[in-house]
Coordinates of C-alpha atoms and ligand atoms in Angstrom, one line a residue:
Chain A
X266 CA 84.8 -246.3 -176.2
X267 CA 81.6 -247.9 -175.4
X268 CA 78.7 -246.3 -173.5
X269 CA 76.0 -248.4 -171.8
X270 CA 72.7 -246.6 -171.2
X271 CA 69.9 -247.6 -168.9
X272 CA 66.6 -247.3 -170.7
X273 CA 63.7 -248.1 -168.5
X274 CA 60.1 -248.2 -169.6
X275 CA 57.7 -246.4 -167.3
X276 CA 54.1 -245.1 -167.3
X277 CA 54.2 -241.9 -169.4
X278 CA 54.6 -238.8 -167.4
X279 CA 51.4 -237.3 -168.7
X280 CA 49.3 -240.1 -167.3
X281 CA 47.3 -239.3 -164.2
X282 CA 48.1 -242.3 -162.0
X283 CA 45.1 -243.8 -160.1
X284 CA 45.5 -246.0 -157.1
X285 CA 43.3 -249.1 -157.3
X286 CA 40.4 -249.0 -154.8
X287 CA 41.6 -252.1 -153.0
X288 CA 45.1 -250.6 -152.4
X289 CA 46.9 -253.4 -154.2
X290 CA 48.6 -251.2 -156.7
X291 CA 48.2 -248.5 -159.3
X292 CA 46.1 -248.8 -162.4
X293 CA 48.5 -249.7 -165.3
X294 CA 46.3 -251.7 -167.7
X295 CA 45.8 -249.7 -170.9
X296 CA 48.0 -246.9 -169.7
X297 CA 50.5 -245.4 -172.0
X298 CA 54.1 -246.5 -171.4
X299 CA 57.2 -244.5 -172.5
X300 CA 60.9 -244.3 -171.9
X301 CA 61.7 -242.8 -168.5
X302 CA 62.3 -239.1 -169.4
X303 CA 65.7 -239.1 -167.7
X304 CA 66.7 -242.2 -169.8
X305 CA 65.9 -240.4 -173.0
X306 CA 68.3 -237.7 -171.8
X307 CA 70.9 -240.4 -170.9
X308 CA 70.6 -241.9 -174.4
X309 CA 70.8 -238.5 -176.1
X310 CA 74.0 -237.7 -174.1
X311 CA 75.5 -240.9 -175.2
X312 CA 74.6 -240.3 -178.8
X313 CA 76.1 -236.8 -178.7
X314 CA 79.4 -238.3 -177.3
X315 CA 79.4 -240.7 -180.2
X316 CA 78.7 -237.9 -182.7
X317 CA 81.6 -236.0 -181.2
X318 CA 83.8 -239.0 -181.9
X319 CA 84.4 -239.7 -178.2
X320 CA 82.3 -242.9 -178.1
X321 CA 82.2 -245.5 -180.8
X322 CA 79.3 -247.5 -179.7
X323 CA 76.1 -246.9 -177.7
X324 CA 74.2 -249.8 -176.1
X325 CA 70.8 -249.4 -174.5
X326 CA 69.7 -251.9 -171.9
X327 CA 66.4 -252.5 -170.2
X328 CA 65.2 -254.9 -167.5
X329 CA 61.6 -255.5 -168.3
X330 CA 59.0 -258.1 -169.3
X331 CA 59.1 -259.8 -172.7
X332 CA 56.7 -257.2 -174.3
X333 CA 59.3 -254.4 -173.9
X334 CA 60.9 -255.1 -177.3
X335 CA 59.1 -252.2 -179.0
X336 CA 60.5 -249.9 -176.3
X337 CA 64.0 -251.0 -177.1
X338 CA 63.4 -250.5 -180.8
X339 CA 62.6 -246.9 -179.9
X340 CA 66.0 -246.6 -178.3
X341 CA 67.6 -248.1 -181.4
X342 CA 65.6 -245.7 -183.6
X343 CA 66.8 -242.8 -181.6
X344 CA 70.3 -243.9 -182.6
X345 CA 71.7 -246.6 -180.2
X346 CA 73.8 -249.2 -182.0
X347 CA 72.6 -252.2 -180.1
X348 CA 70.1 -253.1 -177.4
X349 CA 70.1 -255.6 -174.6
X350 CA 66.8 -256.9 -173.1
X351 CA 67.1 -258.5 -169.7
X352 CA 63.8 -260.3 -169.4
X353 CA 61.9 -260.6 -166.1
X354 CA 58.3 -260.3 -165.2
X355 CA 59.1 -258.9 -161.7
X356 CA 59.1 -255.2 -161.1
X357 CA 62.6 -255.2 -159.7
X358 CA 64.0 -252.9 -157.1
X359 CA 67.1 -250.7 -157.6
X360 CA 69.6 -253.0 -155.9
X361 CA 68.6 -255.9 -158.2
X362 CA 68.7 -253.5 -161.2
X363 CA 72.2 -252.4 -160.1
X364 CA 73.4 -256.0 -159.8
X365 CA 72.0 -256.8 -163.2
X366 CA 73.7 -253.8 -164.7
X367 CA 77.0 -254.9 -163.1
X368 CA 76.7 -258.2 -165.0
X369 CA 76.2 -256.2 -168.2
X370 CA 79.3 -254.1 -167.4
X371 CA 81.3 -257.3 -167.0
X372 CA 80.1 -258.5 -170.3
X373 CA 80.3 -255.2 -172.3
X374 CA 83.2 -253.4 -170.6
X375 CA 81.8 -249.9 -171.1
X376 CA 83.9 -246.8 -170.2
X377 CA 80.8 -244.8 -169.3
X378 CA 77.4 -246.0 -168.0
X379 CA 74.7 -243.4 -168.2
X380 CA 71.5 -243.9 -166.2
X381 CA 68.6 -241.5 -165.4
X382 CA 68.9 -239.9 -162.0
X383 CA 65.5 -241.3 -161.2
X384 CA 62.8 -243.5 -162.6
X385 CA 59.5 -241.5 -162.5
X386 CA 57.5 -244.6 -161.5
X387 CA 59.3 -245.7 -158.3
X388 CA 61.0 -242.3 -157.9
X389 CA 63.8 -244.1 -156.1
X390 CA 66.9 -242.3 -157.3
X391 CA 69.2 -245.1 -156.3
X392 CA 70.3 -247.4 -159.2
X393 CA 73.2 -245.4 -160.6
X394 CA 74.7 -244.8 -157.1
X395 CA 74.3 -248.5 -156.2
X396 CA 75.8 -249.6 -159.5
X397 CA 78.8 -247.3 -159.0
X398 CA 79.3 -248.7 -155.5
X399 CA 79.1 -252.4 -156.6
X400 CA 81.4 -251.6 -159.5
X401 CA 83.8 -249.8 -157.1
X402 CA 83.9 -246.9 -159.6
X403 CA 83.1 -243.1 -159.5
X404 CA 79.6 -241.7 -159.7
X405 CA 78.6 -238.4 -161.0
X406 CA 74.9 -238.0 -160.3
X407 CA 72.4 -235.3 -161.4
X408 CA 74.5 -234.2 -164.3
X409 CA 73.7 -231.1 -166.3
X410 CA 76.9 -231.0 -168.2
X411 CA 79.4 -233.7 -169.2
X412 CA 82.8 -233.1 -170.8
X413 CA 85.0 -236.2 -171.5
X414 CA 88.7 -235.7 -171.7
X415 CA 90.8 -238.8 -172.3
X416 CA 90.5 -240.9 -169.2
X417 CA 88.4 -238.6 -167.1
X418 CA 85.1 -236.8 -167.3
X419 CA 84.3 -233.4 -165.9
X420 CA 80.7 -233.3 -164.8
X421 CA 78.6 -230.4 -163.6
X422 CA 75.9 -231.6 -161.1
X423 CA 72.7 -229.9 -160.1
X424 CA 72.9 -229.8 -156.3
X425 CA 70.7 -228.0 -153.8
X426 CA 73.4 -225.3 -153.2
X427 CA 73.9 -224.6 -156.9
X428 CA 76.1 -226.2 -159.6
X429 CA 78.9 -228.5 -158.4
X430 CA 81.6 -229.6 -160.8
X431 CA 83.5 -232.8 -160.1
X432 CA 86.1 -234.8 -162.1
X433 CA 85.9 -238.5 -162.2
X434 CA 88.2 -241.1 -163.7
X435 CA 86.8 -243.4 -166.2
X436 CA 85.2 -245.9 -166.2
X437 CA 82.4 -244.2 -164.3
X438 CA 78.6 -244.0 -163.8
X439 CA 76.8 -240.8 -164.7
X440 CA 73.2 -240.1 -163.9
X441 CA 71.3 -237.4 -165.8
X442 CA 69.3 -234.4 -164.7
X443 CA 66.7 -232.7 -166.8
X444 CA 68.8 -229.9 -168.2
X445 CA 71.7 -232.0 -169.5
X446 CA 70.2 -231.9 -173.0
X447 CA 67.0 -232.0 -175.0
X448 CA 66.5 -235.5 -176.5
X449 CA 66.0 -235.6 -180.3
X450 CA 62.8 -236.8 -181.9
X451 CA 62.7 -240.1 -183.7
X452 CA 62.4 -239.8 -187.5
X453 CA 60.4 -242.3 -189.5
X454 CA 63.3 -243.7 -191.6
X455 CA 65.1 -244.4 -188.3
X456 CA 62.3 -246.5 -187.1
X457 CA 62.7 -248.6 -190.3
X458 CA 66.5 -248.8 -189.8
X459 CA 66.1 -249.8 -186.1
X460 CA 64.3 -253.0 -187.2
X461 CA 67.5 -254.5 -188.4
X462 CA 69.7 -253.4 -185.5
X463 CA 70.9 -256.1 -183.1
X464 CA 68.7 -256.7 -180.1
X465 CA 70.0 -259.3 -177.6
X466 CA 67.6 -261.0 -175.3
X467 CA 68.7 -262.6 -172.0
X468 CA 66.8 -263.9 -169.1
X469 CA 67.6 -262.0 -166.0
X470 CA 67.6 -265.3 -164.1
X471 CA 70.3 -266.7 -166.5
X472 CA 72.7 -264.0 -165.4
X473 CA 72.7 -265.6 -162.0
X474 CA 70.7 -262.8 -160.5
X475 CA 68.1 -264.1 -158.1
X476 CA 65.7 -261.3 -157.3
X477 CA 67.3 -259.9 -154.2
X478 CA 64.4 -257.6 -153.6
X479 CA 63.8 -257.2 -149.9
X480 CA 61.4 -254.3 -149.6
X481 CA 57.8 -255.4 -149.4
X482 CA 55.1 -253.0 -150.5
X483 CA 52.2 -253.6 -148.1
X484 CA 49.8 -251.0 -149.4
X485 CA 49.1 -248.3 -152.0
X486 CA 47.1 -245.3 -151.1
X487 CA 46.0 -242.1 -152.9
X488 CA 47.7 -239.0 -151.5
X489 CA 45.7 -236.8 -149.1
X490 CA 43.8 -234.3 -151.2
X491 CA 44.1 -230.6 -150.5
X492 CA 40.7 -229.1 -150.2
X493 CA 39.6 -226.5 -152.6
X494 CA 40.2 -223.0 -151.3
X495 CA 38.6 -219.7 -151.9
X496 CA 38.9 -217.3 -154.8
X497 CA 39.6 -213.6 -154.2
X498 CA 38.9 -210.8 -156.7
X499 CA 41.9 -208.6 -156.2
X500 CA 45.2 -207.9 -154.4
X501 CA 43.5 -206.1 -151.5
X502 CA 41.2 -209.1 -150.9
X503 CA 44.3 -211.4 -151.1
X504 CA 46.1 -209.4 -148.5
X505 CA 43.0 -209.4 -146.3
X506 CA 42.7 -213.2 -146.6
X507 CA 46.3 -213.7 -145.7
X508 CA 45.9 -211.5 -142.7
X509 CA 42.8 -213.5 -141.6
X510 CA 44.9 -216.6 -141.7
X511 CA 47.6 -214.9 -139.6
X512 CA 50.1 -215.2 -142.4
X513 CA 50.9 -211.4 -142.6
Chain B
X128 CA 66.2 -252.3 -130.3
X129 CA 66.9 -249.5 -132.7
X130 CA 70.2 -247.7 -132.9
X131 CA 70.2 -245.0 -135.5
X132 CA 73.1 -243.3 -137.2
X133 CA 72.2 -240.0 -139.0
X134 CA 74.6 -238.6 -141.6
X135 CA 75.0 -234.9 -141.0
X136 CA 74.7 -232.6 -144.0
X137 CA 76.8 -229.5 -143.9
X138 CA 78.3 -226.8 -146.1
X139 CA 80.9 -224.1 -145.5
X140 CA 81.3 -225.2 -141.9
X141 CA 77.6 -225.0 -141.0
X142 CA 75.2 -227.8 -140.3
X143 CA 72.2 -228.0 -142.6
X144 CA 68.8 -228.0 -141.0
X145 CA 68.0 -231.3 -142.9
X146 CA 70.0 -233.0 -140.2
X147 CA 67.6 -231.9 -137.4
X148 CA 64.7 -233.1 -139.6
X149 CA 66.3 -236.5 -139.8
X150 CA 66.4 -236.5 -136.0
X151 CA 62.6 -236.0 -135.9
X152 CA 62.2 -239.0 -138.2
X153 CA 64.6 -241.0 -136.0
X154 CA 62.5 -240.1 -132.9
X155 CA 59.4 -241.4 -134.7
X156 CA 61.2 -244.7 -135.0
X157 CA 61.5 -244.8 -131.2
X158 CA 65.2 -245.4 -131.1
X159 CA 67.3 -246.3 -128.1
X160 CA 70.1 -244.2 -129.5
X161 CA 70.3 -241.5 -132.2
X162 CA 73.8 -240.7 -133.1
X163 CA 74.9 -238.1 -135.7
X164 CA 78.0 -238.7 -137.8
X165 CA 79.9 -235.6 -139.0
X166 CA 82.4 -236.3 -141.8
X167 CA 84.4 -233.1 -142.5
X168 CA 87.8 -231.7 -142.8
X169 CA 87.2 -229.6 -139.7
X170 CA 84.1 -231.1 -138.0
X171 CA 84.2 -229.5 -134.6
X172 CA 82.0 -226.5 -135.1
X173 CA 79.5 -228.6 -137.1
X174 CA 79.5 -231.2 -134.4
X175 CA 78.9 -228.6 -131.7
X176 CA 75.8 -227.5 -133.7
X177 CA 74.6 -231.1 -134.0
X178 CA 75.2 -231.7 -130.3
X179 CA 72.6 -229.0 -129.5
X180 CA 69.8 -230.8 -131.3
X181 CA 67.4 -232.2 -128.7
X182 CA 67.1 -236.0 -129.0
X183 CA 70.7 -236.6 -130.2
X184 CA 72.5 -239.2 -128.0
X185 CA 76.0 -238.7 -129.3
X186 CA 77.8 -236.9 -132.1
X187 CA 80.6 -238.8 -133.9
X188 CA 83.2 -236.9 -135.9
X189 CA 85.7 -238.0 -138.5
X190 CA 88.2 -235.3 -139.3
X191 CA 90.0 -235.9 -142.6
X192 CA 91.1 -233.5 -145.3
X193 CA 89.6 -235.9 -147.9
X194 CA 86.2 -235.0 -146.3
X195 CA 86.3 -231.3 -147.2
X196 CA 83.7 -231.8 -149.9
X197 CA 80.9 -234.2 -149.7
X198 CA 81.9 -236.7 -152.4
X199 CA 79.7 -239.8 -152.1
X200 CA 82.5 -242.2 -153.2
X201 CA 84.7 -240.8 -150.4
X202 CA 82.1 -240.6 -147.7
X203 CA 80.4 -244.0 -148.3
X204 CA 83.2 -246.4 -147.2
X205 CA 83.6 -244.4 -144.0
X206 CA 79.9 -244.5 -143.2
X207 CA 80.0 -248.3 -143.8
X208 CA 82.8 -248.5 -141.3
X209 CA 81.0 -246.3 -138.8
X210 CA 77.7 -248.1 -139.3
X211 CA 78.7 -251.3 -137.5
X212 CA 76.3 -252.0 -134.6
X213 CA 73.6 -249.6 -135.9
X214 CA 70.2 -250.8 -137.0
X215 CA 69.4 -247.8 -139.2
X216 CA 71.4 -245.3 -141.2
X217 CA 69.5 -242.2 -142.2
X218 CA 70.3 -239.3 -144.5
X219 CA 68.2 -236.4 -145.7
X220 CA 66.6 -236.7 -149.1
X221 CA 68.4 -233.6 -150.3
X222 CA 70.8 -233.9 -153.2
X223 CA 73.5 -234.7 -150.6
X224 CA 71.7 -237.6 -149.2
X225 CA 70.3 -238.9 -152.5
X226 CA 73.8 -239.0 -153.9
X227 CA 75.3 -240.7 -150.8
X228 CA 72.8 -243.1 -149.2
X229 CA 72.3 -245.5 -152.1
X230 CA 76.1 -245.9 -152.3
X231 CA 76.2 -246.8 -148.6
X232 CA 73.3 -249.2 -149.0
X233 CA 74.9 -251.0 -151.9
X234 CA 78.2 -251.3 -150.1
X235 CA 76.2 -252.8 -147.2
X236 CA 74.4 -255.1 -149.6
X237 CA 71.0 -253.8 -148.5
X238 CA 68.0 -252.0 -150.2
X239 CA 67.2 -248.4 -149.5
X240 CA 63.9 -246.8 -148.6
X241 CA 63.9 -243.4 -150.3
X242 CA 61.9 -240.4 -149.2
X243 CA 60.4 -241.5 -145.9
X244 CA 57.4 -239.4 -145.2
X245 CA 56.1 -241.2 -142.2
X246 CA 57.1 -244.0 -139.8
X247 CA 54.7 -246.8 -139.0
X248 CA 57.2 -248.9 -137.1
X249 CA 61.0 -249.3 -137.0
X250 CA 61.0 -251.2 -140.3
X251 CA 57.8 -249.9 -141.9
X252 CA 57.5 -246.6 -143.6
X253 CA 55.4 -244.6 -146.1
X254 CA 56.9 -243.0 -149.2
X255 CA 55.6 -241.3 -152.3
X256 CA 55.9 -242.8 -155.8
X257 CA 54.7 -241.6 -159.2
X258 CA 55.5 -237.9 -158.4
X259 CA 53.4 -238.2 -155.2
X260 CA 50.3 -239.6 -157.0
X261 CA 50.5 -242.7 -154.8
X262 CA 51.8 -243.3 -151.3
X263 CA 53.1 -246.7 -150.6
X264 CA 53.7 -248.5 -147.3
X265 CA 57.0 -250.4 -147.5
X266 CA 58.4 -252.9 -145.1
X267 CA 62.1 -253.7 -144.9
X268 CA 63.5 -256.8 -143.3
X269 CA 64.2 -256.5 -139.6
X270 CA 67.3 -258.6 -139.7
X271 CA 69.3 -256.1 -141.9
X272 CA 70.6 -252.6 -141.5
X273 CA 68.0 -250.3 -142.8
X274 CA 69.3 -247.4 -145.0
X275 CA 66.7 -244.7 -145.7
X276 CA 66.5 -241.1 -146.9
X277 CA 64.1 -238.8 -145.1
X278 CA 62.0 -236.4 -147.0
X279 CA 62.9 -233.3 -145.2
X280 CA 59.7 -231.4 -146.1
X281 CA 57.6 -234.0 -144.2
X282 CA 59.5 -233.6 -140.9
X283 CA 59.8 -230.5 -138.7
X284 CA 63.4 -229.8 -137.5
X285 CA 64.0 -231.2 -134.0
X286 CA 64.5 -228.2 -131.7
X287 CA 67.7 -227.1 -130.0
X288 CA 68.2 -227.8 -126.4
X289 CA 70.3 -230.9 -126.3
X290 CA 73.9 -231.2 -125.1
X291 CA 75.1 -234.5 -126.6
X292 CA 78.7 -235.6 -126.1
X293 CA 81.0 -235.4 -129.1
X294 CA 83.4 -238.2 -129.8
X295 CA 86.1 -238.4 -132.4
X296 CA 86.2 -241.6 -134.5
X297 CA 89.2 -242.9 -136.3
X298 CA 88.1 -245.2 -139.1
X299 CA 90.2 -247.5 -141.2
X300 CA 88.5 -247.2 -144.6
X301 CA 90.4 -247.0 -147.8
X302 CA 89.4 -243.8 -149.6
X303 CA 89.3 -243.6 -153.4
X304 CA 91.0 -240.8 -155.4
X305 CA 89.1 -241.4 -158.6
X306 CA 86.6 -238.6 -157.8
X307 CA 87.7 -235.1 -157.3
X308 CA 85.9 -231.9 -156.4
X309 CA 86.5 -229.1 -158.8
X310 CA 84.1 -226.2 -157.8
X311 CA 80.8 -225.2 -156.5
X312 CA 79.0 -222.3 -158.1
X313 CA 76.6 -221.1 -155.5
X314 CA 73.7 -218.9 -156.0
X315 CA 73.4 -215.7 -154.0
X316 CA 72.7 -216.6 -150.4
X317 CA 71.3 -213.2 -149.3
X318 CA 67.7 -214.4 -149.5
X319 CA 66.2 -217.0 -147.2
X320 CA 67.1 -220.6 -148.0
X321 CA 64.4 -222.2 -150.2
X322 CA 64.4 -225.4 -148.3
X323 CA 63.8 -224.0 -144.9
X324 CA 62.1 -220.7 -145.5
X325 CA 58.7 -220.1 -143.9
X326 CA 57.5 -218.1 -147.0
X327 CA 58.3 -218.8 -150.7
X328 CA 57.3 -216.9 -153.7
X329 CA 57.7 -218.9 -157.0
X330 CA 57.4 -217.8 -160.6
X331 CA 56.7 -219.8 -163.6
X332 CA 56.8 -219.6 -167.4
X333 CA 54.1 -216.9 -167.1
X334 CA 56.7 -214.5 -165.7
X335 CA 58.1 -214.4 -169.3
X336 CA 61.8 -213.6 -168.9
X337 CA 64.8 -213.3 -166.6
X338 CA 64.4 -209.5 -166.5
X339 CA 60.7 -209.9 -165.5
X340 CA 61.7 -212.2 -162.7
X341 CA 62.9 -209.1 -160.9
X342 CA 59.3 -208.4 -159.8
X343 CA 59.2 -211.9 -158.2
X344 CA 62.4 -211.2 -156.3
X345 CA 61.1 -207.8 -155.2
X346 CA 57.8 -209.2 -153.9
X347 CA 59.8 -212.0 -152.1
X348 CA 62.0 -209.4 -150.5
X349 CA 59.0 -207.5 -149.3
X350 CA 57.6 -210.6 -147.7
X351 CA 61.0 -211.9 -146.4
X352 CA 60.4 -214.9 -148.6
X353 CA 62.7 -217.3 -150.5
X354 CA 62.3 -217.4 -154.3
X355 CA 61.4 -220.6 -156.1
X356 CA 60.5 -221.5 -159.7
X357 CA 58.9 -224.0 -161.9
X358 CA 60.9 -226.2 -164.2
X359 CA 59.7 -224.3 -167.2
X360 CA 61.1 -221.1 -165.7
X361 CA 64.4 -222.7 -165.0
X362 CA 64.6 -224.4 -168.4
X363 CA 63.9 -221.1 -170.0
X364 CA 66.9 -219.6 -168.2
X365 CA 64.9 -217.1 -166.0
X366 CA 66.6 -218.4 -162.8
X367 CA 69.2 -220.9 -161.8
X368 CA 68.4 -224.6 -161.4
X369 CA 68.7 -224.6 -157.6
X370 CA 65.4 -222.7 -157.4
X371 CA 63.4 -225.4 -159.0
X372 CA 60.5 -226.7 -156.9
X373 CA 58.9 -230.1 -157.6
X374 CA 59.4 -233.8 -158.2
X375 CA 62.8 -233.4 -159.5
X376 CA 63.7 -230.1 -157.8
X377 CA 63.2 -229.2 -154.2
X378 CA 60.4 -230.5 -152.1
X379 CA 59.4 -227.8 -149.7
X380 CA 56.8 -227.1 -147.0
X381 CA 56.7 -223.4 -146.2
X382 CA 53.9 -221.9 -144.2
X383 CA 53.1 -219.7 -147.2
X384 CA 53.7 -220.6 -150.9
X385 CA 52.8 -218.2 -153.7
X386 CA 52.7 -219.7 -157.2
X387 CA 52.8 -216.9 -159.7
X388 CA 52.4 -217.7 -163.4
X389 CA 52.6 -221.4 -162.7
X390 CA 50.1 -223.7 -164.2
X391 CA 50.3 -226.4 -161.5
X392 CA 51.6 -229.5 -163.3
X393 CA 51.6 -232.6 -161.0
X394 CA 55.4 -232.6 -161.1
X395 CA 55.4 -229.1 -159.6
X396 CA 52.6 -229.8 -157.1
X397 CA 54.4 -232.7 -155.6
X398 CA 57.0 -230.3 -154.4
X399 CA 54.5 -228.2 -152.3
X400 CA 52.0 -230.7 -151.1
X401 CA 52.9 -230.1 -147.5
X402 CA 52.9 -226.3 -147.8
X403 CA 50.7 -224.6 -145.2
X404 CA 48.8 -222.1 -147.4
X405 CA 49.1 -222.1 -151.2
X406 CA 48.3 -218.8 -153.0
X407 CA 47.9 -219.0 -156.8
X408 CA 48.0 -216.0 -159.2
X409 CA 47.3 -217.0 -162.8
X410 CA 45.5 -215.3 -165.7
X411 CA 43.9 -218.6 -166.6
X412 CA 41.0 -219.4 -164.3
X413 CA 41.1 -223.0 -165.5
X414 CA 44.7 -223.6 -164.5
X415 CA 45.1 -226.8 -162.4
X416 CA 47.0 -224.8 -159.7
X417 CA 43.6 -223.5 -158.6
X418 CA 42.5 -227.0 -157.6
X419 CA 45.0 -227.0 -154.8
X420 CA 45.3 -223.3 -154.0
X421 CA 43.9 -222.2 -150.7
X422 CA 43.6 -218.7 -152.0
X423 CA 43.3 -218.1 -155.8
X424 CA 43.4 -214.9 -157.7
X425 CA 42.7 -214.8 -161.5
X426 CA 44.5 -212.1 -163.4
X427 CA 47.6 -210.7 -165.0
X428 CA 50.5 -211.0 -162.7
X429 CA 52.1 -207.9 -164.1
X430 CA 49.1 -205.9 -162.9
X431 CA 48.5 -207.8 -159.7
X432 CA 52.0 -207.8 -158.2
X433 CA 52.4 -204.0 -158.1
X434 CA 48.9 -203.8 -156.5
X435 CA 49.9 -206.5 -154.0
X436 CA 53.0 -204.6 -153.1
X437 CA 51.0 -201.5 -152.6
X438 CA 48.4 -203.3 -150.5
X439 CA 51.2 -204.8 -148.3
X440 CA 52.3 -201.3 -147.5
Ligands
FAD683 C1 60.3 -236.0 -165.5 C2 59.8 -234.7 -165.3 C3 60.1 -234.0 -164.2 C4 59.6 -232.7 -163.9 N1 59.9 -232.1 -162.7 C5 59.4 -230.9 -162.5 C6 59.7 -230.2 -161.3 O1 60.5 -230.7 -160.4 N2 59.2 -229.0 -161.1 C7 58.4 -228.4 -162.0 O2 57.9 -227.2 -161.8 N3 58.1 -229.0 -163.2 C8 58.6 -230.2 -163.4 N4 58.3 -230.8 -164.6 C9 57.6 -230.0 -165.7 C10 56.1 -229.9 -165.5 O3 55.5 -231.0 -166.1 C11 55.6 -228.6 -166.2 O4 56.0 -228.6 -167.5 C12 56.1 -227.3 -165.6 O5 55.9 -227.4 -164.2 C13 55.4 -226.1 -166.1 O6 55.9 -224.9 -165.6 P1 54.9 -223.6 -165.6 O7 53.7 -223.9 -164.8 O8 55.8 -222.5 -165.2 O9 54.6 -223.4 -167.1 P2 53.3 -223.5 -167.9 O10 52.6 -224.8 -167.7 O11 53.5 -223.1 -169.3 O12 52.3 -222.5 -167.2 C14 52.5 -221.1 -167.2 C15 51.3 -220.5 -166.6 O13 51.5 -219.1 -166.5 C16 50.2 -218.5 -166.7 N5 50.5 -217.1 -167.2 C17 51.1 -216.7 -168.3 N6 51.1 -215.4 -168.4 C18 50.6 -214.9 -167.2 C19 50.4 -213.6 -166.7 N7 50.8 -212.5 -167.4 N8 49.8 -213.5 -165.5 C20 49.4 -214.6 -164.8 N9 49.6 -215.8 -165.3 C21 50.2 -216.0 -166.5 C22 49.5 -219.3 -167.7 O14 48.1 -219.2 -167.6 C23 50.0 -220.7 -167.3 O15 49.1 -221.3 -166.4 C24 58.8 -232.1 -164.9 C25 58.4 -232.8 -166.0 C26 58.9 -234.0 -166.3 C27 58.6 -234.8 -167.5
AMP684 N1 64.4 -251.9 -165.0 C1 65.3 -251.0 -165.5 N2 65.6 -251.1 -166.8 C2 66.5 -250.2 -167.3 N3 67.1 -249.2 -166.6 C3 66.7 -249.1 -165.3 C4 65.8 -250.0 -164.7 N4 65.7 -249.7 -163.4 C5 66.5 -248.6 -163.2 N5 67.1 -248.3 -164.3 C6 68.0 -247.1 -164.5 O1 68.3 -246.5 -163.3 C7 67.8 -245.2 -163.2 C8 67.3 -244.8 -161.8 O2 66.2 -245.6 -161.4 P1 65.7 -245.6 -159.9 O3 66.9 -245.8 -159.0 O4 64.7 -246.7 -159.9 O5 65.1 -244.3 -159.7 C9 66.7 -245.1 -164.3 O6 66.6 -243.8 -164.8 C10 67.3 -246.1 -165.4 O7 68.3 -245.4 -166.1

């Protein structure tokens, strides 16, 4: 079976994002870019399913500008068999991303599609669910455990109330939560090997996907700052301070 | 003219307070009608609770055994059928709504606005991106249904006091069987609920072990508080995942939040930015948590917590 993995490039999670003073966006020039942490987890899960003999091929896909090839090479170095680069210069929204992934599904016929539960740049948490809807297939979001048995997968999901387990028929879309696994580190020889792995480049526009993005971002603002508070020296002072605030 | 449909969240026959928070957001949109849709196997008691929320125009119920568990693939086509004639479909930005709303949006062929924190007008909203490091104003087209999730921590629950009529709907939507509920392992529910509690005591990696977490629970019980945790504490197995507070955990806004042995990473802070008073206890005076804490105390938590309990009497 084939697994398709969403592998988005985002601003590294350690970067302190700054909003541009004119409110036109956030500062991204010269900022470190990395794989979305949830997508590293998605790829790791796919690789483990391949290592268990459940999957035979893992394909990573990204929708990004032309300079994202090195990013895909990282996915190949981590262990993906092939990469697909859908090139576009637009920062596309989830519905368009889902439509693009649907085209890839038609082309690749995967049994499982694993995406991150959310991209840590737009924090949308939508693409996997939208893709499953457009594909008319099951979704198992926020996965912390995946067991594949023949034509179905049993997925444990991190939900507000605790841990929910559902069973979905394949093919299906799974989105990852943080505790699904710990992604492996890329080893030097694998970086060399990745150079000769297949990387297919397609123009997003050639797939017949006009950017269907309909949400307009009017303005970017820095979040309201919390003002610095007071320091107390011991537990008794803390209790007194809470009483003053009427909290005890 | 705005006509809003809110998808009720419920569990074990009880309405979740996230629904009343969505009603507050709907009121900010200045809607002509705010209807609540209850999909359940036995919706009556839940609908009766929803009917009491002030501001609700009408409660619609869909009783179906297939709706016993909130499976997005099963709920979504029904919501699409019920949404005809509405200008907005709102769901809470809890794991329930996050799972469901995008599926509804895609079936309707429209974009979704995630995590609405404020309403500018019926089609213009603000929402956080980059773990709350930036707030954007987004505008959705006025000629399409608008699907959005409402960041519950940013909205107070609408009060009780309504008496909306309840109407049973019969929908013709084909429901898939490809997705099946197996089980829900719920944490203990004896303590206050993390997402609606007025007080929350959270522990981080500094607490050191699952056994040590007992002192966090004890302090929380003394304060009548819910217990939360950082991702590091959850990853280390000190507490279950449903206690995680932050960008990828629960976003909360208690009156009092105590962060104990938590460094204050941005992904954690985004989960508490609307908290009333933040108290930080950390042995490292340079920890970033002190930059946002209203009251900070530098020291060893294992020494301070017993003293605190004694001082609380
Ligand atoms: C994609 C992504 C999503 C994330 N989502 C979340 C999220 O939702 N929520 C979240 O919390 N994190 C999240 N994180 C992780 C986050 O970046 C931090 O790693 C995490 O919050 C750190 O947890 P901590 O503060 O408990 O641990 P640490 O950073 O290790 O801090 C422990 C603190 O305890 C203090 N301490 C130690 N011993 C004592 C003692 N005896 N007495 C007093 N203080 C003591 C130390 O001084 C230190 O400040 C996410 C990260 C990523 C990449
Ligand atoms: N441009 C993209 N390229 C590759 N994967 C993407 C892209 N956009 C979204 N995804 C996938 O969808 C997930 C959720 O994204 P989002 O809905 O934007 O939060 C990500 O973790 C990725 O797996």
